[in-house]
C-alpha cells in the first residue's frame, strides 16, 4: 500500500535490490513477495527488529514505484532504466565485479560504459539515502553493487554514521589490481566508518591494498582519513536466524511436507541434497559430474541413493548464466538417461524457486548436504541445513573455498576442483560411522546456535557506533 511521502529514518539499509519482488496477477492486482538470495535472507530479520527504511531497486526497469510500508519497515524504491540494468547491474556488477571478486572463475569483462553507469547509479542511491536519513542516522550500505555509495554519501551528509558490508569475497590483491578503477573503488569504500568483510582474509587484502595503493596511513585495522576520521575494516562472518529456521523445520506443516517428499522419492537409504542459486561460482558442474561418475561406477546405487539438486533461477539475462543452465541441463539429462532402472532418476534436478518451507522440509530429510562452491563469501545454505536437520545422523560436505569453512570446521571438507577427492568424501559422508557423524553435527550445531544473524548485526552496529564515538 503506498505511503504518503517518504519520511525520514534513523536506520537505513541501502542495497541494490529490495527484499521484495512484485508480482501482478491476471486481474492486475499487485502483491509483494520476499525475494530469494543470501542478502535478503540475512537482512530481513535485522530490518524487522530495527525498523527504519530499506532503499533499493524494485526489480522492474523504467518504472517509478512509490515508497510503501512492509513488515514493519519502509520500502524506498530506487528506479533504474533498461540501459542501467544492462550496464550497471548485468554489466559492471555481474559480469565485471562478480567474477573478478570470485577468483575469476569466469572471465571478468571490463567496459568503460559499464563503469560510467555504475558511477551514476551509485550516485542515485547515495542521493536517495541522503534525502531520507535523519540527522546523525546510521546508514548500512550493502554489497559489491554499491561500493561507491559510502564516499558519495559522506560528501552529501558528513553527519551520518556509515557502515558498509561486502557479502562476497574481497579478492586476492593480484586479481583486484586488474580492475581499471581500483583506486576509485578503494576510495568509495573508505567513505564508510566501518567496512565489514565475511572473512579475516578479505579485510586483510583490503587493508594491504590501501597501504600499498593509496597515500593513507593504516594503523592495524584503522585507516587514518584526511578529514580526521578513521575508517575501520574488520571481519564479521554473517549468519542466519537459527531459531527461526529450526522452528520452521519443526513445524507440523514442514514435518508433513517432509514425509510426503520421502514418499514421492520412494524412501531412499541416502538422500544427498544441493540448494544453490544457479551460479557458476557454486561449483554445480563439478558436483553433478562427481555424482554422475559415482552412479555410473556403481559406488552409489541409484535404487538406494538419490541426489536432489535445487538450482534457483538467477541473473538469467547474463550470458555466462545461460551457458551454465544449458550445460547443467545437458549433464543431468545424460547422467539420468544412463541408468538402467525405470524407477526414479538418480539425480532429481529442479531449476525452480521454492518456498522456504519446502527448503526446510528438504533440509530435514537430507542425509548429506552438499555445498561445494568454487568460491563463496559465506554460504548460508550450509548453516540453514545445520539449523533445520533435526536428527543427529546428518552430514555436511563443505568446500574449503566457502567463507563458512572458516567457522564450520567439523564439516566433511572438500576441494571441489579435485573430483576424486570430492567423490570419496561424498561416499564417506554418506556411509560414515554414526558416532562420528553425531560428533561432527553436534559441534556444527553449537557453532550455528551461538553465531546467529542477531549477533552478527549487533556486533557490526556496535562496532560502527563505537568507531564513530572515537
Ligand atoms: C550472497 C553470497 C553469502 C535459495 N534458493 C531458494 C532460496 N534460497 C535462499 C537460501 C539462502 C539464500 O537463498 C542463498 O544464500 P547463499 O549464502 O547460499 O548464497 P548467495 O545468494 O550467493 O548469497 C554468499 C550471502 O550473500 C549472505 O551474505 O553467504 O556467500 O554469495 O538463504 O535458503 N530461498 C527460497 N526459495 C528458493 O528456491 N525461498
PDB file of C-alpha atoms in Angstrom, residues 5-263:
ATOM      1  CA  UNK A   5       5.574  10.839   1.436  1.00  0.00           C
ATOM      2  CA  UNK A   6       8.980   9.368   2.149  1.00  0.00           C
ATOM      3  CA  UNK A   7       9.518  10.204   5.823  1.00  0.00           C
ATOM      4  CA  UNK A   8      12.978  10.287   7.329  1.00  0.00           C
ATOM      5  CA  UNK A   9      14.590   7.359   9.133  1.00  0.00           C
ATOM      6  CA  UNK A  10      17.269   6.920  11.781  1.00  0.00           C
ATOM      7  CA  UNK A  11      18.299   3.473  10.479  1.00  0.00           C
ATOM      8  CA  UNK A  12      18.668   2.718   6.770  1.00  0.00           C
ATOM      9  CA  UNK A  13      19.750  -0.292   4.787  1.00  0.00           C
ATOM     10  CA  UNK A  14      20.859   0.544   1.253  1.00  0.00           C
ATOM     11  CA  UNK A  15      21.110  -2.458  -1.077  1.00  0.00           C
ATOM     12  CA  UNK A  16      20.869  -2.982  -4.824  1.00  0.00           C
ATOM     13  CA  UNK A  17      17.635  -4.961  -4.534  1.00  0.00           C
ATOM     14  CA  UNK A  18      14.687  -4.509  -2.245  1.00  0.00           C
ATOM     15  CA  UNK A  19      13.832  -7.572  -0.139  1.00  0.00           C
ATOM     16  CA  UNK A  20      10.583  -7.995  -2.065  1.00  0.00           C
ATOM     17  CA  UNK A  21       9.633  -8.864  -5.644  1.00  0.00           C
ATOM     18  CA  UNK A  22       6.492  -7.514  -7.173  1.00  0.00           C
ATOM     19  CA  UNK A  23       4.035  -9.908  -8.721  1.00  0.00           C
ATOM     20  CA  UNK A  24       0.956  -8.878 -10.688  1.00  0.00           C
ATOM     21  CA  UNK A  25      -1.866 -11.381 -11.146  1.00  0.00           C
ATOM     22  CA  UNK A  26      -4.122 -11.668 -14.194  1.00  0.00           C
ATOM     23  CA  UNK A  27      -6.616  -9.227 -12.716  1.00  0.00           C
ATOM     24  CA  UNK A  28      -3.804  -6.663 -12.365  1.00  0.00           C
ATOM     25  CA  UNK A  29      -3.564  -6.899  -8.562  1.00  0.00           C
ATOM     26  CA  UNK A  30      -0.113  -6.096  -7.234  1.00  0.00           C
ATOM     27  CA  UNK A  31       1.458  -8.019  -4.357  1.00  0.00           C
ATOM     28  CA  UNK A  32       4.992  -8.206  -2.966  1.00  0.00           C
ATOM     29  CA  UNK A  33       6.817 -11.461  -2.086  1.00  0.00           C
ATOM     30  CA  UNK A  34      10.152 -11.967  -0.362  1.00  0.00           C
ATOM     31  CA  UNK A  35      12.878 -12.306  -2.977  1.00  0.00           C
ATOM     32  CA  UNK A  36      15.352 -15.225  -2.737  1.00  0.00           C
ATOM     33  CA  UNK A  37      19.100 -14.850  -2.143  1.00  0.00           C
ATOM     34  CA  UNK A  38      21.541 -14.626   0.708  1.00  0.00           C
ATOM     35  CA  UNK A  39      21.495 -10.889   1.346  1.00  0.00           C
ATOM     36  CA  UNK A  40      17.733 -10.809   1.816  1.00  0.00           C
ATOM     37  CA  UNK A  41      17.657 -13.948   3.990  1.00  0.00           C
ATOM     38  CA  UNK A  42      20.247 -12.335   6.237  1.00  0.00           C
ATOM     39  CA  UNK A  43      18.969  -8.775   6.468  1.00  0.00           C
ATOM     40  CA  UNK A  44      15.222  -9.263   6.610  1.00  0.00           C
ATOM     41  CA  UNK A  45      15.226 -10.296  10.291  1.00  0.00           C
ATOM     42  CA  UNK A  46      17.573  -7.383  11.066  1.00  0.00           C
ATOM     43  CA  UNK A  47      15.132  -4.926   9.488  1.00  0.00           C
ATOM     44  CA  UNK A  48      12.151  -6.453  11.258  1.00  0.00           C
ATOM     45  CA  UNK A  49      13.977  -5.910  14.550  1.00  0.00           C
ATOM     46  CA  UNK A  50      15.337  -2.400  13.934  1.00  0.00           C
ATOM     47  CA  UNK A  51      12.621  -0.880  11.752  1.00  0.00           C
ATOM     48  CA  UNK A  52      13.679   2.022   9.571  1.00  0.00           C
ATOM     49  CA  UNK A  53      13.959   2.155   5.789  1.00  0.00           C
ATOM     50  CA  UNK A  54      15.300  -0.160   3.080  1.00  0.00           C
ATOM     51  CA  UNK A  55      16.470   1.677  -0.030  1.00  0.00           C
ATOM     52  CA  UNK A  56      16.803  -0.456  -3.180  1.00  0.00           C
ATOM     53  CA  UNK A  57      15.717  -1.240  -6.725  1.00  0.00           C
ATOM     54  CA  UNK A  58      12.314  -2.917  -7.046  1.00  0.00           C
ATOM     55  CA  UNK A  59      13.243  -5.129  -9.989  1.00  0.00           C
ATOM     56  CA  UNK A  60      11.271  -3.570 -12.867  1.00  0.00           C
ATOM     57  CA  UNK A  61      13.174  -1.289 -15.272  1.00  0.00           C
ATOM     58  CA  UNK A  62      11.845   2.114 -16.380  1.00  0.00           C
ATOM     59  CA  UNK A  63       9.274   2.323 -13.599  1.00  0.00           C
ATOM     60  CA  UNK A  64       8.941   4.634 -10.669  1.00  0.00           C
ATOM     61  CA  UNK A  65       7.371   2.974  -7.624  1.00  0.00           C
ATOM     62  CA  UNK A  66       6.244   4.949  -4.588  1.00  0.00           C
ATOM     63  CA  UNK A  67       7.575   4.394  -1.090  1.00  0.00           C
ATOM     64  CA  UNK A  68       5.475   1.928   0.937  1.00  0.00           C
ATOM     65  CA  UNK A  69       5.357   0.134   4.285  1.00  0.00           C
ATOM     66  CA  UNK A  70       6.109  -3.603   4.533  1.00  0.00           C
ATOM     67  CA  UNK A  71       6.519  -5.901   7.545  1.00  0.00           C
ATOM     68  CA  UNK A  72       7.221  -3.037   9.947  1.00  0.00           C
ATOM     69  CA  UNK A  73       9.687  -1.068   7.863  1.00  0.00           C
ATOM     70  CA  UNK A  74       9.624   1.413   4.973  1.00  0.00           C
ATOM     71  CA  UNK A  75      10.468   0.310   1.453  1.00  0.00           C
ATOM     72  CA  UNK A  76      12.066   3.055  -0.632  1.00  0.00           C
ATOM     73  CA  UNK A  77      12.293   2.047  -4.306  1.00  0.00           C
ATOM     74  CA  UNK A  78      15.068   3.470  -6.497  1.00  0.00           C
ATOM     75  CA  UNK A  79      14.307   3.441 -10.249  1.00  0.00           C
ATOM     76  CA  UNK A  80      16.665   2.016 -12.894  1.00  0.00           C
ATOM     77  CA  UNK A  81      16.337   2.419 -16.656  1.00  0.00           C
ATOM     78  CA  UNK A  82      16.639  -0.511 -19.060  1.00  0.00           C
ATOM     79  CA  UNK A  83      20.106   0.694 -20.090  1.00  0.00           C
ATOM     80  CA  UNK A  84      21.191   0.974 -16.463  1.00  0.00           C
ATOM     81  CA  UNK A  85      20.010  -2.550 -15.724  1.00  0.00           C
ATOM     82  CA  UNK A  86      22.114  -3.714 -18.648  1.00  0.00           C
ATOM     83  CA  UNK A  87      25.229  -1.685 -17.863  1.00  0.00           C
ATOM     84  CA  UNK A  88      25.277  -1.163 -14.103  1.00  0.00           C
ATOM     85  CA  UNK A  89      23.581  -4.374 -12.947  1.00  0.00           C
ATOM     86  CA  UNK A  90      24.090  -7.105 -15.551  1.00  0.00           C
ATOM     87  CA  UNK A  91      27.298  -5.488 -16.804  1.00  0.00           C
ATOM     88  CA  UNK A  92      29.582  -3.923 -14.216  1.00  0.00           C
ATOM     89  CA  UNK A  93      28.092  -5.658 -11.153  1.00  0.00           C
ATOM     90  CA  UNK A  94      27.528  -9.138 -12.534  1.00  0.00           C
ATOM     91  CA  UNK A  95      29.925  -9.513 -15.446  1.00  0.00           C
ATOM     92  CA  UNK A  96      32.864  -7.470 -14.077  1.00  0.00           C
ATOM     93  CA  UNK A  97      32.878  -7.401 -10.279  1.00  0.00           C
ATOM     94  CA  UNK A  98      31.121 -10.696  -9.514  1.00  0.00           C
ATOM     95  CA  UNK A  99      33.545 -12.915 -11.489  1.00  0.00           C
ATOM     96  CA  UNK A 100      36.607 -10.828 -10.501  1.00  0.00           C
ATOM     97  CA  UNK A 101      35.789 -10.997  -6.791  1.00  0.00           C
ATOM     98  CA  UNK A 102      35.157 -14.759  -7.064  1.00  0.00           C
ATOM     99  CA  UNK A 103      38.725 -15.607  -8.097  1.00  0.00           C
ATOM    100  CA  UNK A 104      37.929 -15.011 -11.797  1.00  0.00           C
ATOM    101  CA  UNK A 105      36.282 -18.439 -12.047  1.00  0.00           C
ATOM    102  CA  UNK A 106      34.600 -16.867 -15.098  1.00  0.00           C
ATOM    103  CA  UNK A 107      36.358 -14.228 -17.177  1.00  0.00           C
ATOM    104  CA  UNK A 108      35.595 -10.666 -15.974  1.00  0.00           C
ATOM    105  CA  UNK A 109      34.803  -8.127 -18.702  1.00  0.00           C
ATOM    106  CA  UNK A 110      35.920  -4.508 -18.434  1.00  0.00           C
ATOM    107  CA  UNK A 111      33.906  -1.872 -20.304  1.00  0.00           C
ATOM    108  CA  UNK A 112      34.157   1.871 -19.745  1.00  0.00           C
ATOM    109  CA  UNK A 113      30.432   2.494 -20.404  1.00  0.00           C
ATOM    110  CA  UNK A 114      29.565  -0.036 -17.693  1.00  0.00           C
ATOM    111  CA  UNK A 115      31.769   1.857 -15.253  1.00  0.00           C
ATOM    112  CA  UNK A 116      30.051   5.144 -16.154  1.00  0.00           C
ATOM    113  CA  UNK A 117      26.660   3.577 -15.444  1.00  0.00           C
ATOM    114  CA  UNK A 118      27.970   2.106 -12.163  1.00  0.00           C
ATOM    115  CA  UNK A 119      29.028   5.567 -11.006  1.00  0.00           C
ATOM    116  CA  UNK A 120      25.777   7.286 -11.899  1.00  0.00           C
ATOM    117  CA  UNK A 121      23.584   4.603 -10.322  1.00  0.00           C
ATOM    118  CA  UNK A 122      25.705   4.635  -7.154  1.00  0.00           C
ATOM    119  CA  UNK A 123      25.192   8.390  -7.055  1.00  0.00           C
ATOM    120  CA  UNK A 124      21.421   7.963  -7.308  1.00  0.00           C
ATOM    121  CA  UNK A 125      21.406   5.535  -4.367  1.00  0.00           C
ATOM    122  CA  UNK A 126      23.574   7.921  -2.326  1.00  0.00           C
ATOM    123  CA  UNK A 127      21.258  10.842  -3.092  1.00  0.00           C
ATOM    124  CA  UNK A 128      18.165   8.865  -2.120  1.00  0.00           C
ATOM    125  CA  UNK A 129      19.753   7.815   1.186  1.00  0.00           C
ATOM    126  CA  UNK A 130      20.898  11.407   1.851  1.00  0.00           C
ATOM    127  CA  UNK A 131      17.357  12.624   1.241  1.00  0.00           C
ATOM    128  CA  UNK A 132      15.649  10.386   3.768  1.00  0.00           C
ATOM    129  CA  UNK A 133      18.287   9.938   6.508  1.00  0.00           C
ATOM    130  CA  UNK A 134      17.647  11.787   9.761  1.00  0.00           C
ATOM    131  CA  UNK A 135      20.384  13.965  11.289  1.00  0.00           C
ATOM    132  CA  UNK A 136      23.106  11.580  12.580  1.00  0.00           C
ATOM    133  CA  UNK A 137      21.308   8.486  11.249  1.00  0.00           C
ATOM    134  CA  UNK A 138      23.016   5.121  10.744  1.00  0.00           C
ATOM    135  CA  UNK A 139      23.179   4.040   7.110  1.00  0.00           C
ATOM    136  CA  UNK A 140      24.258   0.493   6.334  1.00  0.00           C
ATOM    137  CA  UNK A 141      25.288   0.079   2.691  1.00  0.00           C
ATOM    138  CA  UNK A 142      25.345  -3.464   1.313  1.00  0.00           C
ATOM    139  CA  UNK A 143      27.496  -5.300  -1.155  1.00  0.00           C
ATOM    140  CA  UNK A 144      29.521  -5.070  -4.332  1.00  0.00           C
ATOM    141  CA  UNK A 145      26.963  -3.210  -6.454  1.00  0.00           C
ATOM    142  CA  UNK A 146      27.226  -0.122  -4.229  1.00  0.00           C
ATOM    143  CA  UNK A 147      30.898   0.264  -3.319  1.00  0.00           C
ATOM    144  CA  UNK A 148      30.994   3.954  -4.266  1.00  0.00           C
ATOM    145  CA  UNK A 149      27.996   4.884  -2.127  1.00  0.00           C
ATOM    146  CA  UNK A 150      29.854   5.342   1.205  1.00  0.00           C
ATOM    147  CA  UNK A 151      32.111   8.105  -0.157  1.00  0.00           C
ATOM    148  CA  UNK A 152      29.354   9.770  -2.201  1.00  0.00           C
ATOM    149  CA  UNK A 153      27.035   9.743   0.785  1.00  0.00           C
ATOM    150  CA  UNK A 154      29.686  11.141   3.104  1.00  0.00           C
ATOM    151  CA  UNK A 155      30.222  14.084   0.760  1.00  0.00           C
ATOM    152  CA  UNK A 156      26.496  14.817   0.815  1.00  0.00           C
ATOM    153  CA  UNK A 157      25.939  14.113   4.518  1.00  0.00           C
ATOM    154  CA  UNK A 158      29.061  14.188   6.737  1.00  0.00           C
ATOM    155  CA  UNK A 159      26.819  13.869   9.826  1.00  0.00           C
ATOM    156  CA  UNK A 160      25.862  10.261   9.055  1.00  0.00           C
ATOM    157  CA  UNK A 161      27.188   7.096  10.594  1.00  0.00           C
ATOM    158  CA  UNK A 162      28.052   4.996   7.548  1.00  0.00           C
ATOM    159  CA  UNK A 163      28.716   1.251   7.531  1.00  0.00           C
ATOM    160  CA  UNK A 164      29.439  -0.999   4.566  1.00  0.00           C
ATOM    161  CA  UNK A 165      29.284  -4.793   4.376  1.00  0.00           C
ATOM    162  CA  UNK A 166      30.607  -6.891   1.488  1.00  0.00           C
ATOM    163  CA  UNK A 167      28.665 -10.159   1.167  1.00  0.00           C
ATOM    164  CA  UNK A 168      31.035 -11.700  -1.376  1.00  0.00           C
ATOM    165  CA  UNK A 169      34.767 -12.376  -1.047  1.00  0.00           C
ATOM    166  CA  UNK A 170      37.210  -9.490  -1.335  1.00  0.00           C
ATOM    167  CA  UNK A 171      39.686 -10.849  -3.895  1.00  0.00           C
ATOM    168  CA  UNK A 172      43.403 -11.523  -3.624  1.00  0.00           C
ATOM    169  CA  UNK A 173      45.496  -8.420  -4.308  1.00  0.00           C
ATOM    170  CA  UNK A 174      46.835  -9.583  -7.712  1.00  0.00           C
ATOM    171  CA  UNK A 175      43.300 -10.053  -9.021  1.00  0.00           C
ATOM    172  CA  UNK A 176      41.920  -6.812  -7.604  1.00  0.00           C
ATOM    173  CA  UNK A 177      44.710  -4.882  -9.283  1.00  0.00           C
ATOM    174  CA  UNK A 178      43.368  -5.841 -12.728  1.00  0.00           C
ATOM    175  CA  UNK A 179      40.437  -3.519 -12.146  1.00  0.00           C
ATOM    176  CA  UNK A 180      40.991  -0.298 -14.142  1.00  0.00           C
ATOM    177  CA  UNK A 181      39.005   1.616 -11.490  1.00  0.00           C
ATOM    178  CA  UNK A 182      40.738   0.035  -8.475  1.00  0.00           C
ATOM    179  CA  UNK A 183      41.614   3.361  -6.842  1.00  0.00           C
ATOM    180  CA  UNK A 184      38.102   4.795  -7.091  1.00  0.00           C
ATOM    181  CA  UNK A 185      36.579   1.699  -5.505  1.00  0.00           C
ATOM    182  CA  UNK A 186      39.024   1.726  -2.587  1.00  0.00           C
ATOM    183  CA  UNK A 187      38.201   5.395  -2.023  1.00  0.00           C
ATOM    184  CA  UNK A 188      34.480   4.675  -2.328  1.00  0.00           C
ATOM    185  CA  UNK A 189      34.650   2.075   0.439  1.00  0.00           C
ATOM    186  CA  UNK A 190      36.783   4.258   2.688  1.00  0.00           C
ATOM    187  CA  UNK A 191      33.890   6.714   2.890  1.00  0.00           C
ATOM    188  CA  UNK A 192      32.457   4.282   5.469  1.00  0.00           C
ATOM    189  CA  UNK A 193      33.304   4.464   9.169  1.00  0.00           C
ATOM    190  CA  UNK A 194      33.296   0.669   9.240  1.00  0.00           C
ATOM    191  CA  UNK A 195      33.903  -1.693   6.315  1.00  0.00           C
ATOM    192  CA  UNK A 196      32.889  -5.292   7.060  1.00  0.00           C
ATOM    193  CA  UNK A 197      34.032  -8.440   5.273  1.00  0.00           C
ATOM    194  CA  UNK A 198      32.989 -12.088   5.578  1.00  0.00           C
ATOM    195  CA  UNK A 199      36.487 -13.306   6.478  1.00  0.00           C
ATOM    196  CA  UNK A 200      39.714 -12.048   8.002  1.00  0.00           C
ATOM    197  CA  UNK A 201      41.402 -12.785   4.651  1.00  0.00           C
ATOM    198  CA  UNK A 202      39.088 -10.338   2.870  1.00  0.00           C
ATOM    199  CA  UNK A 203      39.737  -7.495   5.286  1.00  0.00           C
ATOM    200  CA  UNK A 204      43.468  -8.230   5.209  1.00  0.00           C
ATOM    201  CA  UNK A 205      43.525  -7.983   1.388  1.00  0.00           C
ATOM    202  CA  UNK A 206      41.652  -4.693   1.526  1.00  0.00           C
ATOM    203  CA  UNK A 207      43.910  -3.106   4.135  1.00  0.00           C
ATOM    204  CA  UNK A 208      47.009  -4.252   2.292  1.00  0.00           C
ATOM    205  CA  UNK A 209      45.741  -2.588  -0.892  1.00  0.00           C
ATOM    206  CA  UNK A 210      45.018   0.645   0.965  1.00  0.00           C
ATOM    207  CA  UNK A 211      48.542   0.536   2.372  1.00  0.00           C
ATOM    208  CA  UNK A 212      50.228  -0.056  -0.964  1.00  0.00           C
ATOM    209  CA  UNK A 213      47.977   1.834  -3.382  1.00  0.00           C
ATOM    210  CA  UNK A 214      46.888   4.960  -1.504  1.00  0.00           C
ATOM    211  CA  UNK A 215      48.916   7.550   0.412  1.00  0.00           C
ATOM    212  CA  UNK A 216      46.818   6.853   3.543  1.00  0.00           C
ATOM    213  CA  UNK A 217      48.256   5.607   6.806  1.00  0.00           C
ATOM    214  CA  UNK A 218      46.989   2.279   8.119  1.00  0.00           C
ATOM    215  CA  UNK A 219      47.113   1.628  11.826  1.00  0.00           C
ATOM    216  CA  UNK A 220      46.276  -2.083  12.416  1.00  0.00           C
ATOM    217  CA  UNK A 221      42.651  -2.263  11.192  1.00  0.00           C
ATOM    218  CA  UNK A 222      42.096   1.514  11.022  1.00  0.00           C
ATOM    219  CA  UNK A 223      42.790   3.789   8.069  1.00  0.00           C
ATOM    220  CA  UNK A 224      43.554   7.408   9.025  1.00  0.00           C
ATOM    221  CA  UNK A 225      41.437   9.602   6.736  1.00  0.00           C
ATOM    222  CA  UNK A 226      42.380  13.172   5.712  1.00  0.00           C
ATOM    223  CA  UNK A 227      39.165  14.547   7.316  1.00  0.00           C
ATOM    224  CA  UNK A 228      40.311  13.283  10.732  1.00  0.00           C
ATOM    225  CA  UNK A 229      38.044  10.210  10.711  1.00  0.00           C
ATOM    226  CA  UNK A 230      39.124   6.625  10.987  1.00  0.00           C
ATOM    227  CA  UNK A 231      37.762   4.022   8.618  1.00  0.00           C
ATOM    228  CA  UNK A 232      37.977   0.628  10.304  1.00  0.00           C
ATOM    229  CA  UNK A 233      37.978  -2.692   8.394  1.00  0.00           C
ATOM    230  CA  UNK A 234      37.170  -5.976  10.048  1.00  0.00           C
ATOM    231  CA  UNK A 235      35.658  -9.437   9.503  1.00  0.00           C
ATOM    232  CA  UNK A 236      32.026 -10.028  10.506  1.00  0.00           C
ATOM    233  CA  UNK A 237      31.062 -13.554   9.361  1.00  0.00           C
ATOM    234  CA  UNK A 238      27.360 -13.426   8.517  1.00  0.00           C
ATOM    235  CA  UNK A 239      24.841 -15.987   9.763  1.00  0.00           C
ATOM    236  CA  UNK A 240      21.150 -16.925   9.810  1.00  0.00           C
ATOM    237  CA  UNK A 241      18.094 -16.687  12.031  1.00  0.00           C
ATOM    238  CA  UNK A 242      18.924 -20.086  13.519  1.00  0.00           C
ATOM    239  CA  UNK A 243      15.902 -20.379  15.798  1.00  0.00           C
ATOM    240  CA  UNK A 244      13.546 -19.146  13.077  1.00  0.00           C
ATOM    241  CA  UNK A 245      14.774 -21.833  10.670  1.00  0.00           C
ATOM    242  CA  UNK A 246      14.662 -24.503  13.375  1.00  0.00           C
ATOM    243  CA  UNK A 247      11.098 -23.610  14.364  1.00  0.00           C
ATOM    244  CA  UNK A 248      10.047 -23.697  10.732  1.00  0.00           C
ATOM    245  CA  UNK A 249      11.668 -27.106  10.191  1.00  0.00           C
ATOM    246  CA  UNK A 250       9.965 -28.499  13.306  1.00  0.00           C
ATOM    247  CA  UNK A 251       6.522 -27.162  12.452  1.00  0.00           C
ATOM    248  CA  UNK A 252       3.792 -29.769  11.787  1.00  0.00           C
ATOM    249  CA  UNK A 253       3.346 -28.459   8.213  1.00  0.00           C
ATOM    250  CA  UNK A 254       7.007 -28.903   7.334  1.00  0.00           C
ATOM    251  CA  UNK A 255       7.174 -32.321   9.025  1.00  0.00           C
ATOM    252  CA  UNK A 256       4.179 -33.389   6.908  1.00  0.00           C
ATOM    253  CA  UNK A 257       5.832 -31.977   3.766  1.00  0.00           C
ATOM    254  CA  UNK A 258       8.989 -33.911   4.577  1.00  0.00           C
ATOM    255  CA  UNK A 259       7.014 -37.172   4.907  1.00  0.00           C
ATOM    256  CA  UNK A 260       5.328 -36.532   1.589  1.00  0.00           C
ATOM    257  CA  UNK A 261       8.665 -35.860  -0.069  1.00  0.00           C
ATOM    258  CA  UNK A 262      10.053 -39.138   1.297  1.00  0.00           C
ATOM    259  CA  UNK A 263       7.031 -40.994  -0.102  1.00  0.00           C
TER     260      UNK A 263
END
